[in-house]
Tab-separated table of C-alpha atoms in Angstrom:
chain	number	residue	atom	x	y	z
A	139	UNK	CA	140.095	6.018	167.393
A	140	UNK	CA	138.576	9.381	167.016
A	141	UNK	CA	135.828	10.022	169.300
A	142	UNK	CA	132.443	12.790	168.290
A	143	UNK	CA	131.209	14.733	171.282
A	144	UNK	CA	127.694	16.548	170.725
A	145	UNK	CA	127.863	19.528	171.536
A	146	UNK	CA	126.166	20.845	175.059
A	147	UNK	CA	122.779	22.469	174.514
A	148	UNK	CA	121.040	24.678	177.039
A	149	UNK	CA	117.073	23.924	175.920
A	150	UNK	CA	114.921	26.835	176.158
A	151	UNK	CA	111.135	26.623	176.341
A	152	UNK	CA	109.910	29.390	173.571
A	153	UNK	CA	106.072	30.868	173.730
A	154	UNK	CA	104.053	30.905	170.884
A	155	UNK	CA	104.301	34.127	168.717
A	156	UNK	CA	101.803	33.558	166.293
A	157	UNK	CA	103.742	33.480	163.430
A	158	UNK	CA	102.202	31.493	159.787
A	159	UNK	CA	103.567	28.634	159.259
A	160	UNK	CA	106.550	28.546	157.183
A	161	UNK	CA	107.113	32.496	158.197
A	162	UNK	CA	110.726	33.076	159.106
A	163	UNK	CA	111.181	34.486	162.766
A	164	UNK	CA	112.770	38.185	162.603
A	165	UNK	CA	116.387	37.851	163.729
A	166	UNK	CA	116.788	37.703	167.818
A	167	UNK	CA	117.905	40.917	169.094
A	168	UNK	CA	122.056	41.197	170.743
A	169	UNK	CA	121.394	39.697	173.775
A	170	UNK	CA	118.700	37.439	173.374
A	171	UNK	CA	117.864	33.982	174.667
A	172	UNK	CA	117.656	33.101	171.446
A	173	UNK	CA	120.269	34.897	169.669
A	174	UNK	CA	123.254	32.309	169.113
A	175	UNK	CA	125.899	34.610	170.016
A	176	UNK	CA	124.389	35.504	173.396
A	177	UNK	CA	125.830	32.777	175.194
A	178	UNK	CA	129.426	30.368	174.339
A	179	UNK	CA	127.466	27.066	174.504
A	180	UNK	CA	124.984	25.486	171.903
A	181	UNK	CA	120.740	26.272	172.751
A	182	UNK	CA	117.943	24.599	171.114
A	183	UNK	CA	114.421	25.633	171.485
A	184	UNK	CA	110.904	24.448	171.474
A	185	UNK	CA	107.729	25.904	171.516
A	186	UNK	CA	105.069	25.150	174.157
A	187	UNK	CA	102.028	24.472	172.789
A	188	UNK	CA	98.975	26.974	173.519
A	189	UNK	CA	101.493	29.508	175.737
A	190	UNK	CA	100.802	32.836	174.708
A	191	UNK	CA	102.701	35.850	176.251
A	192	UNK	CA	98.864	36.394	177.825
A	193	UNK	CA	98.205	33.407	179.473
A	194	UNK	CA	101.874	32.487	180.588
A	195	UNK	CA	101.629	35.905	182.654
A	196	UNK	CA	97.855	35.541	183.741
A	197	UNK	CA	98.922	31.983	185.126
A	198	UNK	CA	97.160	29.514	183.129
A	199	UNK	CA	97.348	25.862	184.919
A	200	UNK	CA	96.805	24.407	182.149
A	201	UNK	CA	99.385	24.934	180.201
A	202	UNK	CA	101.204	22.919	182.740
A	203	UNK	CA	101.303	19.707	180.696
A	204	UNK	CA	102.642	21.415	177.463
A	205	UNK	CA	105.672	23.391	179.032
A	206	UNK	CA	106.497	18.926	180.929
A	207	UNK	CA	106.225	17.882	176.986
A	208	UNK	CA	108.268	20.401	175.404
A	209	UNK	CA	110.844	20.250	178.257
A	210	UNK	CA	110.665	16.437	177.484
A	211	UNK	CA	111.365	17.054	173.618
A	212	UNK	CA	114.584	19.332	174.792
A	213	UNK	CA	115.835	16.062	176.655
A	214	UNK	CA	115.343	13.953	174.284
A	215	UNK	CA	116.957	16.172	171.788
A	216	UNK	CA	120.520	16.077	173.646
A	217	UNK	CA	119.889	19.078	176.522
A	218	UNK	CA	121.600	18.922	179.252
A	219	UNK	CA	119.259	21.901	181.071
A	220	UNK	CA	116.410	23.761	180.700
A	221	UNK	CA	115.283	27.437	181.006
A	222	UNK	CA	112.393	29.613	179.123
A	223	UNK	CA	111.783	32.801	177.583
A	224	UNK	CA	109.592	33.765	179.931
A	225	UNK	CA	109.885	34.545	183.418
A	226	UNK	CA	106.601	33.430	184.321
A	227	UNK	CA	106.976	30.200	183.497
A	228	UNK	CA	108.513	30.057	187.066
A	229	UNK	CA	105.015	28.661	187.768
A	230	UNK	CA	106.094	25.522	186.259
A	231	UNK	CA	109.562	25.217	187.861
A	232	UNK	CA	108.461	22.667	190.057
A	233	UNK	CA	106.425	20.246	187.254
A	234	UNK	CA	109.100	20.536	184.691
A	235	UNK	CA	112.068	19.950	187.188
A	236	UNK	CA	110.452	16.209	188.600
A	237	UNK	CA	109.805	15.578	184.919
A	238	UNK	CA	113.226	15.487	183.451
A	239	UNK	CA	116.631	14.272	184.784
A	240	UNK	CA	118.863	17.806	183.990
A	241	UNK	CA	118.882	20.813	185.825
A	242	UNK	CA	116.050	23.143	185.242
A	243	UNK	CA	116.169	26.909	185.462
A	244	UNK	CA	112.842	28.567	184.224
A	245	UNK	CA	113.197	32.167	185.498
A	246	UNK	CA	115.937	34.584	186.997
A	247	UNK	CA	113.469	34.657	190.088
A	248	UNK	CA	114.888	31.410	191.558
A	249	UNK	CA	118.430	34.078	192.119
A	250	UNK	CA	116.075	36.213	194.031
A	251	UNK	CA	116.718	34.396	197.230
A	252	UNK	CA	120.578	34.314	196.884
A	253	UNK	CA	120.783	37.998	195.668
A	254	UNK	CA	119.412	39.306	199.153
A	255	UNK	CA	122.534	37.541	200.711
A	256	UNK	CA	124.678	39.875	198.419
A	257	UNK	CA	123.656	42.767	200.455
A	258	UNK	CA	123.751	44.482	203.565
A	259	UNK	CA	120.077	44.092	205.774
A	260	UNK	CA	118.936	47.411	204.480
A	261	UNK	CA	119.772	47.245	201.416
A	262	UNK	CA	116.878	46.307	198.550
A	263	UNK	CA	116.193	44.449	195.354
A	264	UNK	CA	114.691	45.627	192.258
A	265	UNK	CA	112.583	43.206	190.454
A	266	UNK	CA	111.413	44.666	186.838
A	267	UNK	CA	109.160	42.913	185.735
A	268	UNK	CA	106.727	42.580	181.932
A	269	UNK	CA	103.337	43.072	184.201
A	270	UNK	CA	104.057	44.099	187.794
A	271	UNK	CA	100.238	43.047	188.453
A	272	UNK	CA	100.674	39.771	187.640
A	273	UNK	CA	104.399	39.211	189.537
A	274	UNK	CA	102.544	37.617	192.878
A	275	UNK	CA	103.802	36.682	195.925
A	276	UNK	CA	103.982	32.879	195.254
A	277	UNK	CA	106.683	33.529	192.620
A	278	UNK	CA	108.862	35.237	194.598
A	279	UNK	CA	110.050	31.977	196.806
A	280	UNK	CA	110.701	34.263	199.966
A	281	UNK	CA	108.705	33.326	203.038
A	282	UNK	CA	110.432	35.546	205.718
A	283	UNK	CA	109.069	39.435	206.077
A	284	UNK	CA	111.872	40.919	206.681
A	285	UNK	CA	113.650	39.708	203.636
A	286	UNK	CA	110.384	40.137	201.266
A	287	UNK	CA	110.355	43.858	202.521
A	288	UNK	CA	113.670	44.120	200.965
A	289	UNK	CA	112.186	43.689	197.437
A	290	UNK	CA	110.731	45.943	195.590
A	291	UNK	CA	108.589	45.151	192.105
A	292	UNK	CA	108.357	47.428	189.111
A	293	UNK	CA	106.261	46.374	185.840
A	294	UNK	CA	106.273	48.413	182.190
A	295	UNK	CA	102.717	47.238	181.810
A	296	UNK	CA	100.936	49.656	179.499
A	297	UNK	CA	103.654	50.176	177.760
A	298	UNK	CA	104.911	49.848	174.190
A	299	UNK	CA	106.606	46.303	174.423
A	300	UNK	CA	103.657	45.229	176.955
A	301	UNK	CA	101.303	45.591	174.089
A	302	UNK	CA	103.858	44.477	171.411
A	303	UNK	CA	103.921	41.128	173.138
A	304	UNK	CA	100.031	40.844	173.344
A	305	UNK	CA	99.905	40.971	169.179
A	306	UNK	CA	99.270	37.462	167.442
A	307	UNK	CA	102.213	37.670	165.502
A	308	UNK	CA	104.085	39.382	168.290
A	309	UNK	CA	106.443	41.822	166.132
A	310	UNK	CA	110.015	41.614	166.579
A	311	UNK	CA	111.421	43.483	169.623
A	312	UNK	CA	111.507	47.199	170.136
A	313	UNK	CA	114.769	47.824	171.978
A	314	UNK	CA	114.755	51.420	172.392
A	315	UNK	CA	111.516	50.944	173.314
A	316	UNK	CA	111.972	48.372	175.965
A	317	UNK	CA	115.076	50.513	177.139
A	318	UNK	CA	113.110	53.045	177.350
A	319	UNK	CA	110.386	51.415	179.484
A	320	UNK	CA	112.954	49.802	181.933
A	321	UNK	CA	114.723	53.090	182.789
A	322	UNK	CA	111.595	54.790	183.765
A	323	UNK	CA	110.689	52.270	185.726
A	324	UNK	CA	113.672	51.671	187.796
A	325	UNK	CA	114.153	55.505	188.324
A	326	UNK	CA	110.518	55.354	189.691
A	327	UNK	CA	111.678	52.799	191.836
A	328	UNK	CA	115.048	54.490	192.870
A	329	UNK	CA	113.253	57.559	193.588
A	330	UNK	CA	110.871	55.623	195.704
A	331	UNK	CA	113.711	53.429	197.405
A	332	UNK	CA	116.848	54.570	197.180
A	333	UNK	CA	118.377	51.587	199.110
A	334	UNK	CA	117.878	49.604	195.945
A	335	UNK	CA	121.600	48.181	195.415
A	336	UNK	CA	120.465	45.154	192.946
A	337	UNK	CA	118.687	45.054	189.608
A	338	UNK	CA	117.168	41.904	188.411
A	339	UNK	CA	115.286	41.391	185.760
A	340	UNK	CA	112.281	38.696	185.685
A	341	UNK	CA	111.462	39.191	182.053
A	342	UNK	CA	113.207	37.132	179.536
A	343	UNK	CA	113.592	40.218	176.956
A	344	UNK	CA	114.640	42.304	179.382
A	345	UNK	CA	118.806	41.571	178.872
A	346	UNK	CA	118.892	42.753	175.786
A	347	UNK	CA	119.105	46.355	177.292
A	348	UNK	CA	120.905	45.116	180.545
A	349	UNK	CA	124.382	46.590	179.138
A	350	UNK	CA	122.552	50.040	178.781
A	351	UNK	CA	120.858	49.773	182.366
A	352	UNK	CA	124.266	48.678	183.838
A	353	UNK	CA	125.754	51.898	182.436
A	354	UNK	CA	123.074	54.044	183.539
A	355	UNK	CA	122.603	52.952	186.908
A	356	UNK	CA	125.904	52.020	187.445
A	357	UNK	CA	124.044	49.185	189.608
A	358	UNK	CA	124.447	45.494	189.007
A	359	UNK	CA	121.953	43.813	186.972
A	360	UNK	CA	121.118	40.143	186.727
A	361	UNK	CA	118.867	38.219	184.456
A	362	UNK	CA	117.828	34.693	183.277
A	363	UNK	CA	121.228	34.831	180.693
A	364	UNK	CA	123.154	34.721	184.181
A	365	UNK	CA	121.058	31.961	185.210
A	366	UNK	CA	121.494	29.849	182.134
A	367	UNK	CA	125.089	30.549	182.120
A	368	UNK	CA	125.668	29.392	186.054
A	369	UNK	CA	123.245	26.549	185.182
A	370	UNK	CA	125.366	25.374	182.099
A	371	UNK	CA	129.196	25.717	183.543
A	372	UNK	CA	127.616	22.865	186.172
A	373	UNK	CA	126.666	21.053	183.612
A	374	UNK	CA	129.197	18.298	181.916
């Protein structure tokens, strides 16, 4: 008797981008969370309802409800774990994990804790981060000092992508800008703190240019893709 295995999906809470209805989406960048190729296992998305690049960052409570019912779609759907396209959505790590029965990842910031243990005590992090202003305390999930003096926050607020992503539609993404943005910023940082020995990046669009980052700061540099992809190979 031959036997039909679904296929594994990773399910990835999408924001709204404001697109009319029956638009088609511009293609997802190399490297995307949404891009099929980025990753050797089957994703499937939703959209939460009312979560706007704007109000994900800000840290609307609200929204809490619609990121549980669109993780709850994903389930039922067939996946097996959940993540987002936005590393904000962190926020909701807690809701949406007691809501569902698969592992839940929403944001690369849940490695932060794990990364420091990489490194030597005087070493640093980098966190780059969409809005640097908005990347409190409370979503860091480090309690002792000494180990949240070790991490250092950069945002490319103001920049091109930062206002690409506050459009209604949101146009598709800049790379060279976003590469762009993200090098500046982490040679501010370097320059700043040169014990920085770890990259990670909180925003979801951000590893599209991690190969180019890698290669210019010959550091390492994790996102939410490494996330999803430690998440998934526990997964059966």
């Amino acid at each position: 008797m031959t036997s039909y295995l679904t296929p594994r999906s990773l399910g990835i809470l999408h924001l709204e981008r404001g697109l009319p209805p029956g638009a088609i989406p511009p293609a997802p960048a190399s490297g995307s969370m949404l891009n099929p190729a980025t990753f050797d296992f089957q994703t499937i998305s939703e959209t939460v309802a009312g979560a706007w690049v704007e109000n994900v960052v800000r840290g609307d409570a609200a929204l809490e409800p619609a990121f549980i019912a669109a993780a709850q779609r994903l389930v039922e759907r067939g996946a097996v774990a959940i993540s987002s396209t936005c590393g904000f959505s962190v926020r909701h790590q807690a809701a949406v994990a007691a809501s569902v029965k698969v592992p839940v990842a929403m944001s690369s910031l849940l490695l932060l804790p794990t990364l420091l243990r990489q490194l030597p005590e005087r070493a640093k992090i980098a966190v780059l981060t969409y809005d640097s202003t908005c990347c409190s305390e409370d979503l860091l999930g480090i309690d002792d000092r000494a180990e949240r003096a070790r991490v250092v926050i950069g945002g490319i607020e103001g920049g091109k992508f930062w206002h690409d992503e506050l459009k209604r539609p949101a146009p598709p993404l800049d790379v060279a800008a976003i590469e762009a943005d993200v090098a500046a910023c982490i040679a501010r940082l370097r320059s700043a703190h040169p014990e920085i020995a770890i990259i990670l990046f909180e925003c979801a669009a951000f590893p599209i240019v991690a190969p180019a980052i890698r290669q210019i700061t010959k550091l390492p540099v994790y996102s939410i893709t490494d996330l999803c992809r430690l998440t998934m190979a526990s997964t059966s």
